[in-house]
Amino acid sequence: MNIVNVDYDGLIPNNVGLNSDPRVKAALEKWHPGYINWWNDMGPEGFQQALVYLRTAVSVDPKGWAKFDYVKMPDYRWGILLAPQVQERKIAFGAHKGQAAWQEVPGEYRAMLRRLIVIQGDTEPASVEQQRYLGKTAPSLYDLRNLFQVNVEEGRHLWAMVYLLHKYFGAEGREEADELLQRRSGDADTPRMLGAFNEETPDWLSFFMFTFFTDRDGKMQLEALAQSGFDPLSRTTRFMLTEEAHHMFVGETGVGRVIERTCSEMKKAGIDDPSNLAAIRKLGVIDLPTIQKKLNLHFSLTLDLFGNEISTNAANAFHAGVKGRFQEDKLSDDHQLEGGKYPVLRFLDGKIAAEETSALSALNMRLRDDYAKECVSGVERWNKIIERHGTPFRLTLPHVAFHRHIGEFAKINTDPAGKLMSGAEWEKRKNEFLPSNTDRDYIEGLMKPEMTPGKFASWISPPKVGIDNKPGDFEYVKMAG
Ligand code: BYC
């Protein structure tokens, strides 16, 4: 079996030797039509027949794994791609540290592993569902193509998890794989599993914020799963991470281009005051205070995805060697953390304060802290754009206690600086911190499609370089008919 190049001959492209595994091959081929039905029903609305300039993975070699070409999305070759096996890989943490990585699921961790794989799998189709109407209001063909690239790769990430369920979890795994196609983002009866994946993505600024903040949670969770002692999970998440990088690029540069346009139009019009919304909105751009509100919303929704501050689930998964820390293999402690401590922000005696907590129970927070550090760096890169234009404004991340629905801070209200406020005060002031109906209506009003090659909507700057180095007026999406 060639583990670097992908076998494209069968119905399901793969580098896992599916042809010599008839049971799993048959199970996946049975699952395939349901997936295509789901894609046709819940994938990008109105563009299923368009030709889209997409990258498809043709190898898992870190250098040059993708091939670009026009493809109709339902014909995209969703495949099962595992990063090459590391010979003699050892479990890097927890009670089994130093033992050989598992090639089969250890019986005692079966339920735990299945749950983590199902949660990971559930987020992938959820995001496609959340983004399904965005194509109709794309600010350019470049952005439209990027949206669809993200969507087809989230579809592939679903395949990655479904492969593990079919291959390693028997009848239960097959049932879970079927249910992944049945839940729907935002549905009252059969919602997706995690809160942020049931929210709407109503406009492109939300899409860019989502791909910056929420896909970055994806990255952190995948990094933690890539450390897993269960080798097939480690290998599959390692390859997913190489695709994920583009999604965060779309988010970071997307928001950056919105900021760029706002600041340069303000300058041209001679507007110095970023809070002069009436004048700024007349220019057809998104004012910086509203960008800050969107940032507050998406950062806080994403923090909920890290779970509770104190979590026995997280402690158990680490102890078991099933889910590690961010870059576990680069850390220099004992990788067991049995007696270790970690400071966790909590709400105690009416105040928000750090408390030394068992390092094992605090693993969700450790990952969240690593996540927040990356977010700070990204926000600083956005601030550099604002500074370059000399606009007197700075974007900031809100406090971790702000607008939370999971964990310690779900029961309190704070402003973005983390200052406590009563429920009544929150109700009165929340539109200062989060997008109001007026803000949403304004942004929605800007969301007019721009489908001419090389042209961009009023509220966003063109990118610095094209995808696959294509020129500015490249026709990234060719409409059907
Ligand atoms: N919503 O002990 P706790 C991505 C539940 S994004 C609803 O703190 P744990 C992507 C929890 O399930 C990454 N429920 O939980 C991005 C538990 O319930 P049960 C997705 C929640 O396990 C963009 C109970 O509360 N991958 O890939 O430590 C586009 C006790 O909580 C939530 C993963 O998340 C919530 N937010 O932490 C596309 C990795 N939070 O079971 C894709 C896999 C907690 O007791 N998941 N609960 O009834 C995990 O590692 C963990 O399950 C979690 C939660 C971090 C999610």
XYZ file of C-alpha atoms and ligand atoms in Angstrom:
537
model
C 0.000 0.000 0.000
C 1.313 3.441 -0.924
C 0.571 5.592 2.087
C 1.627 8.908 0.546
C -0.250 8.860 -2.742
C -4.002 8.510 -2.745
C -5.833 5.693 -4.558
C -8.454 7.414 -6.729
C -9.702 4.314 -8.563
C -12.666 3.333 -6.394
C -15.770 5.202 -5.227
C -13.941 6.449 -2.136
C -10.429 7.860 -2.669
C -8.179 6.710 0.161
C -4.684 5.934 1.343
C -5.793 3.338 3.875
C -5.867 0.311 1.561
C -9.664 0.182 1.449
C -9.587 -2.394 -1.362
C -8.081 -4.952 0.964
C -10.658 -4.252 3.698
C -13.955 -5.402 2.120
C -16.046 -5.049 5.305
C -15.202 -1.389 5.849
C -15.279 -0.666 2.113
C -18.826 -2.073 1.877
C -19.951 -0.139 4.967
C -18.566 3.137 3.627
C -20.039 2.557 0.173
C -23.386 2.045 1.879
C -22.968 5.309 3.793
C -21.887 7.226 0.652
C -25.352 7.855 -0.957
C -26.678 9.254 2.330
C -23.717 11.624 2.444
C -24.343 12.810 -1.126
C -28.034 13.316 -0.319
C -27.051 15.315 2.756
C -24.624 17.425 0.659
C -27.293 18.091 -1.975
C -29.874 19.028 0.680
C -27.672 20.932 3.129
C -24.572 21.981 1.157
C -24.123 25.344 -0.606
C -27.538 26.406 -1.825
C -27.769 27.399 -5.488
C -24.239 26.440 -6.571
C -24.267 22.659 -6.832
C -23.929 22.787 -10.614
C -21.317 25.557 -10.727
C -17.724 24.727 -11.672
C -15.497 25.696 -8.769
C -11.707 26.000 -8.849
C -10.959 23.713 -5.890
C -7.969 21.953 -4.470
C -8.230 18.208 -3.928
C -5.710 16.249 -1.899
C -3.798 13.832 -4.100
C -1.179 12.871 -1.532
C -0.452 13.393 2.140
C 3.106 14.477 1.513
C 3.573 17.789 3.411
C 5.113 19.210 0.226
C 2.595 19.479 -2.577
C -0.432 17.414 -1.562
C -3.068 19.344 -3.471
C -4.130 19.602 -7.083
C -6.275 22.528 -8.296
C -8.985 22.138 -10.923
C -12.573 23.035 -11.792
C -15.069 20.630 -10.242
C -18.805 20.566 -9.534
C -19.066 20.265 -5.772
C -21.240 17.114 -5.658
C -18.520 15.474 -7.823
C -15.721 16.455 -5.411
C -13.665 13.366 -4.508
C -14.102 13.215 -0.747
C -11.450 10.820 0.455
C -10.015 9.153 3.523
C -6.503 10.395 4.110
C -4.287 9.508 7.015
C -0.882 11.060 7.625
C 1.864 8.435 7.224
C 2.363 6.166 10.209
C 5.279 7.118 12.452
C 7.247 3.912 12.955
C 7.312 2.683 16.562
C 5.310 5.671 17.785
C 4.887 5.717 21.568
C 2.083 7.142 23.701
C 3.444 10.503 24.859
C 1.397 11.155 28.028
C -0.871 9.788 30.735
C -0.889 6.432 32.493
C 0.310 4.559 29.384
C 3.168 6.933 28.597
C 6.019 5.153 26.829
C 3.891 2.200 25.650
C 3.430 1.521 21.943
C 0.617 3.598 20.385
C -2.566 1.554 19.926
C -3.480 0.399 16.442
C -6.823 -0.917 17.714
C -9.232 0.659 20.205
C -8.421 -0.430 23.776
C -11.610 -1.934 25.243
C -11.587 0.218 28.386
C -11.442 3.476 26.374
C -13.905 2.548 23.677
C -16.793 4.729 24.903
C -14.508 7.700 25.569
C -12.902 7.542 22.138
C -16.216 7.086 20.375
C -17.656 10.142 22.123
C -14.697 12.355 21.167
C -14.790 11.166 17.541
C -18.549 11.693 17.297
C -18.310 15.228 18.755
C -15.488 16.078 16.366
C -17.425 14.567 13.439
C -20.612 16.433 14.333
C -19.022 19.862 14.020
C -17.909 19.282 10.415
C -21.290 18.960 8.643
C -22.695 21.483 11.127
C -20.454 24.241 9.769
C -21.463 23.430 6.170
C -25.112 23.728 7.211
C -24.451 27.037 8.954
C -22.816 28.467 5.833
C -25.149 27.103 3.187
C -26.798 30.375 2.131
C -23.682 32.537 2.085
C -22.864 31.851 -1.575
C -25.819 33.975 -2.651
C -24.237 37.112 -1.169
C -20.544 36.489 -1.893
C -18.477 39.698 -2.152
C -16.403 38.228 -5.034
C -15.710 35.034 -6.943
C -12.450 34.714 -4.991
C -14.367 34.673 -1.696
C -17.062 32.404 -3.109
C -14.415 29.878 -4.082
C -12.805 30.053 -0.639
C -16.164 29.440 1.027
C -16.696 26.349 -1.096
C -13.150 25.115 -0.460
C -13.789 25.349 3.267
C -17.148 23.587 2.829
C -15.865 20.618 0.809
C -12.972 20.149 3.241
C -15.326 20.160 6.232
C -17.198 17.456 4.302
C -13.935 15.545 4.002
C -13.313 15.925 7.720
C -16.670 14.281 8.300
C -15.442 11.387 6.117
C -12.298 11.218 8.248
C -14.317 10.665 11.438
C -16.834 8.374 9.769
C -13.999 6.150 8.560
C -12.812 5.724 12.162
C -16.353 4.946 13.323
C -16.877 2.321 10.613
C -13.467 0.756 10.884
C -13.043 0.567 14.664
C -16.442 0.785 16.368
C -18.584 -1.942 14.749
C -22.379 -1.655 14.748
C -22.348 1.229 17.235
C -19.952 3.143 15.001
C -22.191 2.613 11.971
C -25.183 3.913 13.920
C -23.262 6.997 15.032
C -22.137 7.600 11.433
C -25.776 7.510 10.285
C -26.790 9.930 13.014
C -24.113 12.391 11.912
C -26.161 12.805 8.728
C -29.421 13.217 10.604
C -28.728 16.004 13.102
C -29.108 19.536 11.723
C -27.552 22.816 12.818
C -30.107 24.919 14.685
C -32.875 22.305 14.495
C -35.140 22.401 17.577
C -35.530 18.599 17.711
C -32.226 17.266 16.343
C -29.634 20.004 16.875
C -25.869 19.621 16.420
C -24.054 18.640 19.626
C -22.148 21.818 20.558
C -23.708 25.244 21.063
C -21.681 27.350 18.607
C -22.596 24.964 15.792
C -26.272 25.743 16.179
C -25.793 29.491 15.732
C -26.461 31.198 12.426
C -23.729 32.476 10.119
C -25.902 35.208 8.643
C -23.320 37.288 6.762
C -19.755 37.241 5.464
C -18.229 39.120 8.378
C -19.605 36.336 10.592
C -18.154 33.761 8.208
C -14.710 35.344 8.431
C -14.946 35.642 12.233
C -16.123 32.019 12.410
C -13.215 30.773 10.318
C -10.781 32.836 12.383
C -12.138 31.967 15.846
C -14.115 28.727 15.569
C -11.906 26.978 13.030
C -9.050 27.838 15.370
C -10.848 25.933 18.129
C -10.968 23.164 15.521
C -7.218 23.464 15.156
C -6.602 23.311 18.928
C -8.912 20.325 19.421
C -7.361 18.538 16.445
C -3.887 19.258 17.810
C -4.935 17.697 21.124
C -6.403 14.658 19.327
C -3.312 14.400 17.085
C -1.405 13.527 20.285
C -3.741 10.603 20.954
C -2.371 7.191 21.836
C -4.980 5.784 19.442
C -2.784 6.000 16.355
C -5.468 6.059 13.615
C -7.056 9.113 15.309
C -3.668 10.782 15.564
C -2.897 10.132 11.907
C -6.240 11.311 10.586
C -6.259 14.522 12.636
C -2.678 15.290 11.600
C -3.702 15.430 7.981
C -6.875 17.411 8.794
C -4.658 20.058 10.377
C -2.882 20.738 7.098
C -6.256 21.563 5.505
C -7.447 23.561 8.513
C -4.639 26.088 8.031
C -6.323 27.436 4.888
C -9.632 27.903 6.731
C -7.998 30.129 9.315
C -6.198 31.989 6.540
C -9.606 32.715 4.982
C -10.816 34.096 8.327
C -7.784 36.170 9.184
C -7.329 37.713 5.753
C -11.111 38.112 5.350
C -11.452 40.243 8.488
C -8.175 41.995 7.593
C -9.541 42.960 4.174
C -12.757 44.317 5.727
C -10.671 46.447 8.123
C -8.419 47.580 5.290
C -11.387 48.785 3.242
C -13.022 50.572 6.187
C -9.856 52.421 7.173
C -8.907 53.413 3.638
C -12.421 54.672 2.809
C -12.532 56.656 6.085
C -9.221 58.249 5.197
C -10.339 59.108 1.668
C -13.504 60.730 3.064
C -11.525 62.596 5.734
C -13.335 60.899 8.641
C -11.069 60.647 11.709
C -13.574 59.530 14.311
C -14.174 55.733 14.179
C -17.347 56.144 16.246
C -19.010 58.434 13.695
C -21.165 55.549 12.466
C -23.597 57.658 10.469
C -20.832 59.102 8.282
C -18.875 55.853 8.002
C -21.875 53.736 7.067
C -22.679 56.196 4.255
C -19.427 55.006 2.667
C -20.790 51.451 2.369
C -18.172 49.953 4.694
C -18.378 48.245 8.092
C -17.398 50.550 10.947
C -14.713 49.336 13.375
C -16.979 49.379 16.496
C -19.329 46.931 14.741
C -16.368 44.740 13.765
C -15.430 44.751 17.475
C -18.957 43.618 18.394
C -18.803 40.739 15.917
C -15.406 39.800 17.332
C -16.900 39.825 20.874
C -19.693 37.530 19.722
C -17.583 34.961 17.919
C -14.778 34.805 20.476
C -17.227 34.274 23.336
C -19.279 31.652 21.471
C -16.088 29.797 20.604
C -14.775 29.803 24.195
C -17.824 27.717 25.100
C -16.473 24.960 22.837
C -13.639 24.292 25.278
C -16.128 22.872 27.811
C -16.116 23.420 31.551
C -13.205 24.996 33.410
C -12.936 21.992 35.711
C -13.545 18.796 33.773
C -13.203 15.183 34.848
C -13.871 14.183 31.216
C -10.735 16.068 30.173
C -8.721 14.645 33.086
C -9.830 11.096 32.256
C -9.062 11.489 28.551
C -5.543 12.712 29.332
C -4.896 10.057 31.984
C -6.048 7.432 29.476
C -3.672 8.720 26.790
C -6.589 9.493 24.502
C -6.488 13.323 24.238
C -3.311 15.292 24.948
C -2.357 18.932 25.279
C -1.467 21.364 22.514
C 1.987 20.304 21.293
C 2.272 17.699 24.055
C 5.359 16.207 22.422
C 7.176 19.563 22.680
C 6.399 20.155 26.391
C 9.045 19.318 28.961
C 7.201 18.167 32.103
C 6.424 14.599 33.236
C 3.430 14.350 30.799
C 1.381 12.762 33.571
C 0.453 15.795 35.674
C -0.736 13.690 38.616
C 0.361 16.149 41.303
C 0.511 19.238 39.092
C -1.385 22.504 39.491
C -2.729 25.013 36.970
C -4.317 28.429 37.624
C -7.933 28.621 36.474
C -10.102 31.734 36.417
C -13.240 31.050 38.450
C -16.190 32.904 39.953
C -15.691 32.567 43.692
C -17.214 34.586 46.551
C -18.732 37.028 44.114
C -15.426 37.751 42.342
C -13.563 36.540 39.274
C -10.217 35.246 40.473
C -7.569 32.678 39.574
C -7.503 29.501 41.634
C -4.750 26.873 41.646
C -6.458 23.734 40.437
C -5.388 20.181 39.720
C -3.584 20.357 36.380
C -5.457 17.287 35.153
C -8.903 18.750 35.811
C -7.822 22.061 34.250
C -6.853 20.675 30.839
C -9.758 22.309 29.015
C -8.510 25.646 30.350
C -4.948 24.977 29.423
C -6.045 24.360 25.834
C -8.279 27.429 25.971
C -5.371 29.552 27.220
C -3.172 28.297 24.363
C -6.032 29.142 22.012
C -6.468 32.647 23.433
C -2.750 33.360 22.948
C -3.071 32.630 19.243
C -6.183 34.805 19.044
C -4.319 37.717 20.677
C -1.600 37.487 18.009
C -4.183 37.472 15.215
C -5.997 40.504 16.651
C -2.653 42.313 16.860
C -2.091 41.649 13.165
C -5.485 43.272 12.483
C -4.484 46.215 14.689
C -1.369 46.687 12.558
C -3.638 47.349 9.555
C -5.589 49.944 11.557
C -2.342 51.543 12.766
C -0.943 51.697 9.248
C -3.885 53.902 8.277
C -3.446 56.034 11.392
C -7.026 55.343 12.513
C -7.364 55.898 16.285
C -8.926 52.530 17.204
C -7.782 49.207 18.621
C -9.535 45.862 18.494
C -9.326 43.766 21.658
C -10.411 40.322 22.769
C -13.155 40.414 25.384
C -12.582 38.933 28.853
C -13.143 35.165 29.055
C -16.080 35.735 31.420
C -17.940 37.849 28.872
C -21.158 36.428 27.309
C -20.653 32.797 28.269
C -23.112 29.915 28.165
C -20.947 27.038 29.378
C -18.951 26.748 32.595
C -18.100 29.023 35.498
C -19.226 32.283 33.948
C -22.509 31.125 32.413
C -24.308 32.297 35.526
C -22.946 35.851 35.598
C -22.960 38.908 33.343
C -19.924 41.040 32.627
C -18.931 43.733 30.172
C -16.145 42.933 27.654
C -13.556 44.076 30.207
C -14.833 41.448 32.656
C -16.591 43.928 34.984
C -19.580 42.308 36.683
C -23.036 43.676 35.975
C -26.574 42.754 36.969
C -28.943 40.944 34.605
C -30.956 44.149 34.247
C -27.888 46.199 33.376
C -26.790 43.528 30.869
C -30.176 43.690 29.143
C -29.925 47.465 28.978
C -26.374 47.553 27.649
C -25.841 44.354 25.653
C -26.266 46.166 22.329
C -23.145 48.172 23.174
C -21.148 44.925 23.273
C -22.787 42.597 20.765
C -24.279 43.291 17.308
C -27.722 44.893 17.700
C -30.598 44.352 15.286
C -29.690 47.671 13.671
C -26.071 46.546 13.196
C -27.255 43.233 11.755
C -29.665 44.970 9.378
C -26.922 47.327 8.252
C -24.497 44.485 7.527
C -27.189 42.433 5.832
C -27.951 45.423 3.613
C -24.341 45.397 2.411
C -24.445 41.718 1.485
C -25.052 42.088 -2.265
C -23.417 39.484 -4.490
C -20.501 40.577 -6.685
C -19.982 37.874 -9.287
C -17.915 39.703 -11.915
C -14.386 38.258 -12.119
C -11.906 40.624 -10.459
C -14.578 42.817 -8.807
C -15.217 43.136 -5.070
C -18.142 44.385 -2.949
C -17.834 47.912 -1.517
C -17.023 46.742 2.013
C -13.989 44.541 1.376
C -10.557 44.992 -0.229
C -9.163 42.570 -2.800
C -6.670 39.983 -1.542
C -2.930 40.568 -2.010
C -2.476 37.374 -4.053
C -4.814 34.974 -5.798
C -5.424 31.343 -4.911
C -2.896 29.095 -6.670
C -1.234 32.374 -7.800
C -4.057 33.133 -10.215
C -4.394 36.701 -11.535
C -6.900 39.155 -10.012
C -9.596 38.661 -12.652
C -9.455 34.848 -12.596
C -12.884 33.216 -12.846
C -12.755 31.099 -9.684
C -16.367 29.974 -10.060
C -18.153 29.417 -13.370
C -21.900 29.502 -12.940
C -24.044 26.729 -14.389
C -25.797 27.463 -17.664
N -21.988 22.689 24.068
O -16.630 17.958 31.287
P -17.057 18.934 30.271
C -14.047 22.009 14.781
C -21.025 19.206 27.746
S -14.344 22.586 16.361
C -22.764 21.692 24.546
O -16.482 20.269 30.347
P -15.508 17.983 28.145
C -14.573 22.808 13.654
C -20.117 18.020 27.588
O -20.342 17.373 26.323
C -13.645 21.333 17.449
N -22.389 20.842 25.529
O -16.834 18.305 28.839
C -14.518 24.190 13.680
C -20.482 17.184 28.753
O -21.684 16.514 28.486
P -21.907 14.975 28.868
C -14.562 20.147 17.701
C -21.160 21.005 26.063
O -15.725 16.683 27.536
C -15.065 24.924 12.633
C -20.790 18.193 29.831
O -21.071 19.416 29.143
N -13.870 19.090 18.405
O -13.443 21.012 14.616
O -14.328 18.157 29.021
C -15.643 24.284 11.551
C -19.657 18.316 30.804
O -18.626 19.126 30.216
C -20.304 22.015 25.620
C -13.925 18.903 19.721
O -14.597 19.574 20.462
C -20.763 22.874 24.587
N -19.999 23.859 24.110
O -15.336 19.171 27.088
C -15.689 22.894 11.541
C -13.069 17.772 20.263
N -19.173 21.941 26.353
O -21.085 14.205 27.875
C -15.150 22.170 12.568
C -13.823 16.717 20.955
C -19.311 20.930 27.197
O -21.433 14.852 30.259
N -14.545 17.175 22.140
N -20.505 20.366 27.028
O -23.384 14.795 28.666
C -14.005 17.372 23.370
O -12.834 17.265 23.529
C -14.875 17.692 24.543
O -16.004 16.883 24.496
C -15.337 19.150 24.658
C -16.113 19.328 26.008
C -14.115 20.064 24.623
C -16.291 19.553 23.584
